[in-house]
């Protein structure tokens, strides 16, 4: 192939890294905030994890906001001696009416302040570090916006079982995501420090459609590169709602117009078993070509964003908020190393030359060490299909 494609590196599993030494985090029982809870209890710990990923070679750092929501903060008890950062009041709508904050939990203004705090935390980490003594030009902060189901208790982004009924519609999901998005977008200092926007682990087709409409409305004057990433837990490689990849790609990439919304800079797969990744990518490629070929040249096509999990057979139980070993996978014995398997997939994907670039990292159960090994593996491989953009 005549043109090499660039590869950038994303970070990996923030929440599961927090659970490991030296942090040994214990998440509050009954809270839907998960790693976002550390914006309240220990922002220095979050900063340390962000910096560890930068030191490992990550170019892009996701904020600790994946499961953050006004509803989640409204249901979280305040910690003794908590000092809430100040926030400019914004119109947050009436979506907390069914979960009013008492004196013992966080009201919308307090929640807004904590959520915005995640952006400068990530920005400071990525601007304070250097890789091999040289500043890296493609470093950036990605605003992490998880699926609506990720903010529920228990979480439902792996099942797509959304409640109440309005949250099963494009309009209901649009309104909910729009309110959360504006928390960051409507504050200039916060928005200026955002380089990418990530809508992650989306399990239902209506949610893909909803976030495109939001970005069409807000992402114009000060454009941010952004991506949509879906989760594929089913053995038949469908979304949790049963949608096939063909329908997913159509929802992601149909031509931008007022009805379809803005086309994303990147499309991806995250929090999905690495064993499914190659087959999913092939389906992404064939369907993207079908949808885009009438009006998009390759140079203007999307980036591919990949961050599979490193669970290697473990399954996350949303009820107990813990990882459980799959007996069948355990019986198969040791698995191939995550970084070797993913590097091989990336090389094959780059050699097919279907994408403008690849942004790659990890999800649950992956660590800074995994990112370091993945970067080294791709740097040492002999291939004319790609180049590492930095480092």
Tab-separated table of C-alpha atoms in Angstrom:
chain	number	residue	atom	x	y	z
A	1	UNK	CA	0.000	0.000	0.000
A	2	UNK	CA	1.253	3.491	-0.814
A	3	UNK	CA	0.112	5.456	2.242
A	4	UNK	CA	0.838	4.584	5.843
A	5	UNK	CA	-1.939	5.287	8.316
A	6	UNK	CA	-1.302	6.910	11.697
A	7	UNK	CA	-1.802	5.131	15.010
A	8	UNK	CA	-2.512	6.960	18.263
A	9	UNK	CA	-2.743	5.401	21.699
A	10	UNK	CA	-5.634	5.722	24.109
A	11	UNK	CA	-5.406	4.929	27.803
A	12	UNK	CA	-7.035	1.854	29.352
A	13	UNK	CA	-9.280	0.694	32.196
A	14	UNK	CA	-9.419	3.544	34.712
A	15	UNK	CA	-11.811	1.920	37.184
A	16	UNK	CA	-10.134	-1.481	37.196
A	17	UNK	CA	-6.670	0.122	37.438
A	18	UNK	CA	-7.853	1.998	40.533
A	19	UNK	CA	-8.661	-1.368	42.119
A	20	UNK	CA	-5.056	-2.561	41.732
A	21	UNK	CA	-1.971	-1.756	43.849
A	22	UNK	CA	-0.820	0.799	44.805
A	23	UNK	CA	-4.331	2.332	44.822
A	24	UNK	CA	-6.387	-0.652	46.056
A	25	UNK	CA	-9.586	1.338	45.619
A	26	UNK	CA	-12.853	0.179	47.088
A	27	UNK	CA	-15.888	1.631	45.349
A	28	UNK	CA	-18.799	2.733	47.474
A	29	UNK	CA	-21.530	0.113	47.699
A	30	UNK	CA	-24.753	1.224	46.063
A	31	UNK	CA	-23.196	4.146	44.173
A	32	UNK	CA	-23.491	4.386	40.404
A	33	UNK	CA	-20.552	6.823	40.125
A	34	UNK	CA	-17.781	4.184	40.233
A	35	UNK	CA	-14.472	5.891	39.263
A	36	UNK	CA	-16.224	9.288	39.120
A	37	UNK	CA	-16.621	8.995	42.897
A	38	UNK	CA	-12.883	9.731	43.155
A	39	UNK	CA	-13.596	13.243	41.868
A	40	UNK	CA	-15.097	13.684	45.340
A	41	UNK	CA	-12.974	11.475	47.564
A	42	UNK	CA	-9.493	11.449	46.019
A	43	UNK	CA	-8.800	13.538	42.902
A	44	UNK	CA	-5.056	13.129	43.494
A	45	UNK	CA	-5.481	9.381	43.033
A	46	UNK	CA	-7.208	9.938	39.691
A	47	UNK	CA	-4.428	12.299	38.640
A	48	UNK	CA	-1.832	9.678	39.499
A	49	UNK	CA	-3.544	7.054	37.342
A	50	UNK	CA	-3.877	9.496	34.429
A	51	UNK	CA	-0.157	10.281	34.653
A	52	UNK	CA	0.708	6.588	34.774
A	53	UNK	CA	-1.083	6.069	31.468
A	54	UNK	CA	0.704	9.040	29.903
A	55	UNK	CA	4.036	7.682	31.119
A	56	UNK	CA	3.120	4.326	29.566
A	57	UNK	CA	2.687	5.965	26.146
A	58	UNK	CA	-0.954	7.011	25.933
A	59	UNK	CA	-1.568	9.994	23.668
A	60	UNK	CA	-5.215	10.441	24.667
A	61	UNK	CA	-6.570	10.365	28.219
A	62	UNK	CA	-10.252	9.788	28.957
A	63	UNK	CA	-11.790	11.850	31.751
A	64	UNK	CA	-13.190	10.177	34.864
A	65	UNK	CA	-16.767	10.923	33.814
A	66	UNK	CA	-17.884	7.697	32.143
A	67	UNK	CA	-20.558	6.972	34.760
A	68	UNK	CA	-21.030	10.522	36.017
A	69	UNK	CA	-24.542	11.958	35.945
A	70	UNK	CA	-26.636	14.433	37.878
A	71	UNK	CA	-28.865	11.554	38.962
A	72	UNK	CA	-25.869	9.573	40.191
A	73	UNK	CA	-24.599	12.450	42.309
A	74	UNK	CA	-28.133	13.094	43.591
A	75	UNK	CA	-28.205	9.512	44.901
A	76	UNK	CA	-24.711	9.660	46.465
A	77	UNK	CA	-24.276	10.581	50.109
A	78	UNK	CA	-21.882	13.385	50.863
A	79	UNK	CA	-18.597	12.483	52.503
A	80	UNK	CA	-17.759	14.007	55.897
A	81	UNK	CA	-15.872	17.273	55.417
A	82	UNK	CA	-16.500	17.284	51.672
A	83	UNK	CA	-15.561	20.544	49.961
A	84	UNK	CA	-17.425	20.978	46.720
A	85	UNK	CA	-15.725	23.072	44.006
A	86	UNK	CA	-17.705	26.043	42.764
A	87	UNK	CA	-19.643	25.893	39.508
A	88	UNK	CA	-21.526	28.379	37.397
A	89	UNK	CA	-25.203	27.502	37.587
A	90	UNK	CA	-26.692	26.155	34.357
A	91	UNK	CA	-30.134	25.039	33.332
A	92	UNK	CA	-30.094	21.319	34.075
A	93	UNK	CA	-33.731	20.716	33.224
A	94	UNK	CA	-36.100	18.777	35.417
A	95	UNK	CA	-34.696	15.289	34.984
A	96	UNK	CA	-33.814	14.945	38.675
A	97	UNK	CA	-37.402	15.400	39.843
A	98	UNK	CA	-37.743	11.705	40.638
A	99	UNK	CA	-34.445	11.694	42.576
A	100	UNK	CA	-34.296	14.994	44.485
A	101	UNK	CA	-31.059	15.729	46.310
A	102	UNK	CA	-31.411	16.093	50.064
A	103	UNK	CA	-29.006	17.904	52.355
A	104	UNK	CA	-27.051	14.660	52.520
A	105	UNK	CA	-26.489	14.218	48.771
A	106	UNK	CA	-25.253	16.369	45.887
A	107	UNK	CA	-27.491	18.932	44.222
A	108	UNK	CA	-27.161	19.759	40.492
A	109	UNK	CA	-24.762	22.678	41.024
A	110	UNK	CA	-22.468	20.572	43.197
A	111	UNK	CA	-22.595	17.659	40.762
A	112	UNK	CA	-21.805	20.009	37.875
A	113	UNK	CA	-18.720	21.302	39.691
A	114	UNK	CA	-17.366	17.816	40.327
A	115	UNK	CA	-18.034	16.647	36.772
A	116	UNK	CA	-16.267	19.646	35.269
A	117	UNK	CA	-13.332	19.083	37.619
A	118	UNK	CA	-12.490	15.868	35.713
A	119	UNK	CA	-11.363	17.783	32.619
A	120	UNK	CA	-8.510	19.843	34.109
A	121	UNK	CA	-7.404	16.779	36.086
A	122	UNK	CA	-6.857	14.867	32.847
A	123	UNK	CA	-5.433	17.924	31.069
A	124	UNK	CA	-2.841	18.549	33.766
A	125	UNK	CA	-1.724	14.945	33.614
A	126	UNK	CA	-1.262	14.928	29.879
A	127	UNK	CA	0.488	18.301	29.650
A	128	UNK	CA	2.814	17.730	32.610
A	129	UNK	CA	4.320	14.557	31.231
A	130	UNK	CA	6.782	13.998	28.417
A	131	UNK	CA	7.556	10.791	26.557
A	132	UNK	CA	11.219	9.928	26.085
A	133	UNK	CA	12.095	13.550	26.785
A	134	UNK	CA	10.145	14.912	23.801
A	135	UNK	CA	6.813	16.674	23.780
A	136	UNK	CA	4.181	14.704	21.855
A	137	UNK	CA	2.036	16.806	19.534
A	138	UNK	CA	-1.074	14.627	19.390
A	139	UNK	CA	-1.657	14.450	23.131
A	140	UNK	CA	-5.192	15.259	24.166
A	141	UNK	CA	-8.047	14.897	26.620
A	142	UNK	CA	-11.142	12.934	25.630
A	143	UNK	CA	-14.366	13.743	27.429
A	144	UNK	CA	-15.764	10.350	28.412
A	145	UNK	CA	-19.554	10.163	28.140
A	146	UNK	CA	-20.796	6.662	28.864
A	147	UNK	CA	-24.112	5.218	27.796
A	148	UNK	CA	-27.247	6.152	29.717
A	149	UNK	CA	-27.256	2.570	31.026
A	150	UNK	CA	-23.801	3.071	32.565
A	151	UNK	CA	-25.297	5.581	35.003
A	152	UNK	CA	-28.088	3.292	36.205
A	153	UNK	CA	-27.895	1.211	39.362
A	154	UNK	CA	-27.211	-1.561	38.573
A	155	UNK	CA	-25.695	-0.553	35.249
A	156	UNK	CA	-27.360	-1.775	32.043
A	157	UNK	CA	-24.979	-0.793	29.237
A	158	UNK	CA	-24.275	-4.490	28.625
A	159	UNK	CA	-27.946	-5.459	28.469
A	160	UNK	CA	-29.522	-2.370	26.890
A	161	UNK	CA	-32.471	-2.711	29.282
A	162	UNK	CA	-33.350	0.944	29.619
A	163	UNK	CA	-35.966	2.376	31.977
A	164	UNK	CA	-38.247	4.320	32.198
A	165	UNK	CA	-40.091	4.075	28.873
A	166	UNK	CA	-39.000	7.507	27.505
A	167	UNK	CA	-35.390	6.307	27.701
A	168	UNK	CA	-36.150	3.710	25.056
A	169	UNK	CA	-36.711	6.443	22.452
A	170	UNK	CA	-34.334	8.625	20.452
A	171	UNK	CA	-35.952	11.754	21.872
A	172	UNK	CA	-35.695	10.621	25.485
A	173	UNK	CA	-32.042	9.642	25.091
A	174	UNK	CA	-31.323	12.851	23.173
A	175	UNK	CA	-32.735	14.988	25.974
A	176	UNK	CA	-30.830	13.101	28.692
A	177	UNK	CA	-27.476	13.174	26.864
A	178	UNK	CA	-27.995	16.799	25.852
A	179	UNK	CA	-28.383	17.899	29.469
A	180	UNK	CA	-25.217	16.094	30.532
A	181	UNK	CA	-23.264	17.254	27.465
A	182	UNK	CA	-24.102	20.900	28.165
A	183	UNK	CA	-22.553	20.636	31.636
A	184	UNK	CA	-19.184	20.569	29.887
A	185	UNK	CA	-19.959	22.405	26.659
A	186	UNK	CA	-21.533	25.473	28.258
A	187	UNK	CA	-18.530	26.304	30.431
A	188	UNK	CA	-15.835	27.890	28.274
A	189	UNK	CA	-12.866	27.010	30.490
A	190	UNK	CA	-13.964	23.372	30.604
A	191	UNK	CA	-14.729	23.091	26.909
A	192	UNK	CA	-11.453	24.733	25.871
A	193	UNK	CA	-9.576	21.906	27.628
A	194	UNK	CA	-11.490	19.157	25.808
A	195	UNK	CA	-9.774	17.825	22.670
A	196	UNK	CA	-12.013	14.836	21.872
A	197	UNK	CA	-15.499	13.710	22.850
A	198	UNK	CA	-16.230	10.016	23.340
A	199	UNK	CA	-19.710	8.499	23.516
A	200	UNK	CA	-18.822	5.052	24.817
A	201	UNK	CA	-20.260	1.584	25.265
A	202	UNK	CA	-23.542	2.405	23.539
A	203	UNK	CA	-25.799	-0.699	23.570
A	204	UNK	CA	-28.876	0.477	21.666
A	205	UNK	CA	-29.329	1.911	18.190
A	206	UNK	CA	-31.511	4.795	19.378
A	207	UNK	CA	-28.622	6.080	21.491
A	208	UNK	CA	-26.299	6.208	18.480
A	209	UNK	CA	-28.884	8.281	16.647
A	210	UNK	CA	-29.417	10.542	19.655
A	211	UNK	CA	-25.766	11.497	20.174
A	212	UNK	CA	-25.304	12.337	16.492
A	213	UNK	CA	-28.167	14.817	16.770
A	214	UNK	CA	-26.573	16.375	19.857
A	215	UNK	CA	-23.233	16.873	18.117
A	216	UNK	CA	-24.953	18.370	15.075
A	217	UNK	CA	-26.453	20.966	17.401
A	218	UNK	CA	-23.384	21.779	19.507
A	219	UNK	CA	-20.192	20.758	17.678
A	220	UNK	CA	-19.826	23.378	14.980
A	221	UNK	CA	-18.300	26.715	15.999
A	222	UNK	CA	-15.586	25.098	18.117
A	223	UNK	CA	-15.348	21.654	16.515
A	224	UNK	CA	-14.012	18.744	18.550
A	225	UNK	CA	-13.010	15.417	17.062
A	226	UNK	CA	-15.411	12.855	18.483
A	227	UNK	CA	-16.297	9.205	18.283
A	228	UNK	CA	-19.089	6.740	18.906
A	229	UNK	CA	-18.112	3.374	20.346
A	230	UNK	CA	-20.445	0.418	20.822
A	231	UNK	CA	-20.311	-2.719	22.944
A	232	UNK	CA	-20.861	-6.230	21.567
A	233	UNK	CA	-21.344	-8.778	24.359
A	234	UNK	CA	-23.445	-11.200	22.274
A	235	UNK	CA	-21.909	-14.252	20.619
A	236	UNK	CA	-23.655	-13.385	17.343
A	237	UNK	CA	-21.804	-10.023	17.234
A	238	UNK	CA	-24.912	-7.903	17.698
A	239	UNK	CA	-25.585	-5.020	20.051
A	240	UNK	CA	-27.320	-5.825	23.335
A	241	UNK	CA	-30.566	-4.643	21.699
A	242	UNK	CA	-30.069	-7.212	18.906
A	243	UNK	CA	-29.040	-4.741	16.182
A	244	UNK	CA	-26.607	-6.208	13.625
A	245	UNK	CA	-23.389	-4.422	12.701
A	246	UNK	CA	-24.906	-3.348	9.370
A	247	UNK	CA	-27.575	-1.335	11.203
A	248	UNK	CA	-25.029	0.047	13.677
A	249	UNK	CA	-22.771	1.390	10.913
A	250	UNK	CA	-25.709	2.907	9.069
A	251	UNK	CA	-26.757	4.709	12.251
A	252	UNK	CA	-23.185	5.893	12.829
A	253	UNK	CA	-22.252	6.986	9.319
A	254	UNK	CA	-25.297	7.878	7.256
A	255	UNK	CA	-24.783	11.211	5.524
A	256	UNK	CA	-24.899	14.180	7.859
A	257	UNK	CA	-28.129	16.139	7.642
A	258	UNK	CA	-30.588	17.661	10.126
A	259	UNK	CA	-32.364	14.323	10.536
A	260	UNK	CA	-29.311	12.054	10.853
A	261	UNK	CA	-27.015	14.356	12.808
A	262	UNK	CA	-23.292	15.016	12.510
A	263	UNK	CA	-21.066	12.228	11.261
A	264	UNK	CA	-18.416	11.307	13.869
A	265	UNK	CA	-14.672	11.672	13.392
A	266	UNK	CA	-14.284	8.069	14.535
A	267	UNK	CA	-16.320	4.929	15.095
A	268	UNK	CA	-15.335	2.147	17.408
A	269	UNK	CA	-15.702	-0.919	19.569
A	270	UNK	CA	-15.004	-0.952	23.287
A	271	UNK	CA	-15.485	-3.069	26.408
A	272	UNK	CA	-15.768	-6.130	24.166
A	273	UNK	CA	-13.952	-9.475	24.301
A	274	UNK	CA	-10.781	-9.254	22.220
A	275	UNK	CA	-11.628	-12.657	20.687
A	276	UNK	CA	-14.537	-11.006	18.853
A	277	UNK	CA	-12.576	-7.995	17.688
A	278	UNK	CA	-11.213	-9.134	14.331
A	279	UNK	CA	-14.577	-10.375	13.039
A	280	UNK	CA	-16.252	-7.178	14.224
A	281	UNK	CA	-13.654	-5.009	12.475
A	282	UNK	CA	-14.187	-6.884	9.208
A	283	UNK	CA	-17.914	-6.236	9.499
A	284	UNK	CA	-17.266	-2.584	10.328
A	285	UNK	CA	-15.081	-2.275	7.227
A	286	UNK	CA	-17.458	-3.882	4.753
A	287	UNK	CA	-20.435	-1.925	6.035
A	288	UNK	CA	-18.565	1.376	6.263
A	289	UNK	CA	-17.501	0.960	2.657
A	290	UNK	CA	-21.108	0.280	1.649
A	291	UNK	CA	-22.483	3.290	3.515
A	292	UNK	CA	-19.721	5.779	2.689
A	293	UNK	CA	-18.640	4.873	-0.849
A	294	UNK	CA	-21.222	7.029	-2.653
A	295	UNK	CA	-19.924	10.273	-1.165
A	296	UNK	CA	-16.760	9.925	0.943
A	297	UNK	CA	-13.185	9.476	-0.181
A	298	UNK	CA	-10.885	7.397	2.055
A	299	UNK	CA	-8.950	10.500	3.101
A	300	UNK	CA	-12.151	11.953	4.515
A	301	UNK	CA	-13.337	8.713	6.086
A	302	UNK	CA	-13.440	7.940	9.818
A	303	UNK	CA	-10.817	6.820	12.262
A	304	UNK	CA	-11.259	3.386	13.800
A	305	UNK	CA	-11.287	3.463	17.608
A	306	UNK	CA	-10.576	0.192	19.418
A	307	UNK	CA	-10.358	-0.466	23.137
A	308	UNK	CA	-11.285	-4.054	23.941
A	309	UNK	CA	-11.325	-5.352	27.478
A	310	UNK	CA	-8.582	-7.436	29.033
A	311	UNK	CA	-10.842	-9.661	31.090
A	312	UNK	CA	-9.631	-12.879	29.411
A	313	UNK	CA	-12.730	-14.812	30.286
A	314	UNK	CA	-13.782	-12.912	33.402
A	315	UNK	CA	-17.305	-11.512	33.352
A	316	UNK	CA	-18.425	-8.377	35.193
A	317	UNK	CA	-21.431	-8.909	37.451
A	318	UNK	CA	-23.404	-5.642	37.523
A	319	UNK	CA	-25.306	-6.739	40.622
A	320	UNK	CA	-22.265	-7.446	42.797
A	321	UNK	CA	-20.011	-4.936	40.971
A	322	UNK	CA	-17.304	-7.583	40.783
A	323	UNK	CA	-15.492	-9.779	38.266
A	324	UNK	CA	-16.282	-13.489	38.067
A	325	UNK	CA	-14.265	-16.174	36.306
A	326	UNK	CA	-15.985	-17.970	33.434
A	327	UNK	CA	-15.496	-21.700	34.214
A	328	UNK	CA	-15.236	-22.594	30.521
A	329	UNK	CA	-12.454	-20.062	29.921
A	330	UNK	CA	-10.631	-21.170	33.063
A	331	UNK	CA	-10.672	-24.757	31.806
A	332	UNK	CA	-8.920	-23.677	28.610
A	333	UNK	CA	-5.860	-22.626	30.571
A	334	UNK	CA	-3.634	-19.534	30.104
A	335	UNK	CA	-4.704	-17.081	27.409
A	336	UNK	CA	-2.470	-15.357	24.887
A	337	UNK	CA	-1.202	-11.999	26.146
A	338	UNK	CA	-3.596	-9.117	25.466
A	339	UNK	CA	-1.001	-6.802	23.926
A	340	UNK	CA	0.302	-9.413	21.491
A	341	UNK	CA	-3.155	-10.361	20.303
A	342	UNK	CA	-4.281	-6.762	19.896
A	343	UNK	CA	-1.072	-5.719	18.112
A	344	UNK	CA	-1.588	-8.501	15.573
A	345	UNK	CA	-5.163	-7.335	14.948
A	346	UNK	CA	-4.016	-3.714	14.525
A	347	UNK	CA	-1.306	-4.661	12.031
A	348	UNK	CA	-3.724	-6.718	9.907
A	349	UNK	CA	-6.274	-3.910	10.027
A	350	UNK	CA	-3.726	-1.280	9.012
A	351	UNK	CA	-2.510	-3.451	6.127
A	352	UNK	CA	-6.019	-3.530	4.653
A	353	UNK	CA	-5.881	0.268	4.515
A	354	UNK	CA	-9.578	0.967	5.071
A	355	UNK	CA	-9.283	3.641	7.780
A	356	UNK	CA	-8.018	7.203	7.994
A	357	UNK	CA	-6.207	6.234	11.201
A	358	UNK	CA	-6.471	3.990	14.266
A	359	UNK	CA	-6.850	5.059	17.897
A	360	UNK	CA	-6.183	2.064	20.118
A	361	UNK	CA	-6.212	1.436	23.851
A	362	UNK	CA	-7.828	-0.796	26.428
A	363	UNK	CA	-10.964	-1.066	28.518
A	364	UNK	CA	-11.785	-3.068	31.660
A	365	UNK	CA	-8.910	-5.020	33.275
A	366	UNK	CA	-6.221	-3.327	31.168
A	367	UNK	CA	-3.494	-1.275	32.806
A	368	UNK	CA	-0.694	1.217	32.055
A	369	UNK	CA	1.651	-1.748	31.686
A	370	UNK	CA	-0.592	-3.190	28.961
A	371	UNK	CA	-0.497	0.101	27.038
A	372	UNK	CA	3.284	0.250	27.394
A	373	UNK	CA	3.642	-3.289	26.040
A	374	UNK	CA	1.169	-2.664	23.204
A	375	UNK	CA	3.032	0.442	22.117
A	376	UNK	CA	6.373	-1.375	22.210
A	377	UNK	CA	4.934	-4.312	20.263
A	378	UNK	CA	3.653	-2.058	17.467
A	379	UNK	CA	6.831	0.029	17.463
A	380	UNK	CA	9.012	-3.050	16.996
A	381	UNK	CA	6.886	-4.732	14.319
A	382	UNK	CA	8.034	-4.581	10.721
A	383	UNK	CA	5.208	-3.147	8.639
A	384	UNK	CA	4.869	-0.485	5.953
A	385	UNK	CA	1.149	-0.124	6.680
A	386	UNK	CA	1.261	2.280	9.625
A	387	UNK	CA	3.344	4.646	11.707
A	388	UNK	CA	3.114	5.672	15.338
A	389	UNK	CA	2.185	9.320	15.335
A	390	UNK	CA	4.223	10.162	18.412
A	391	UNK	CA	6.870	8.974	20.832
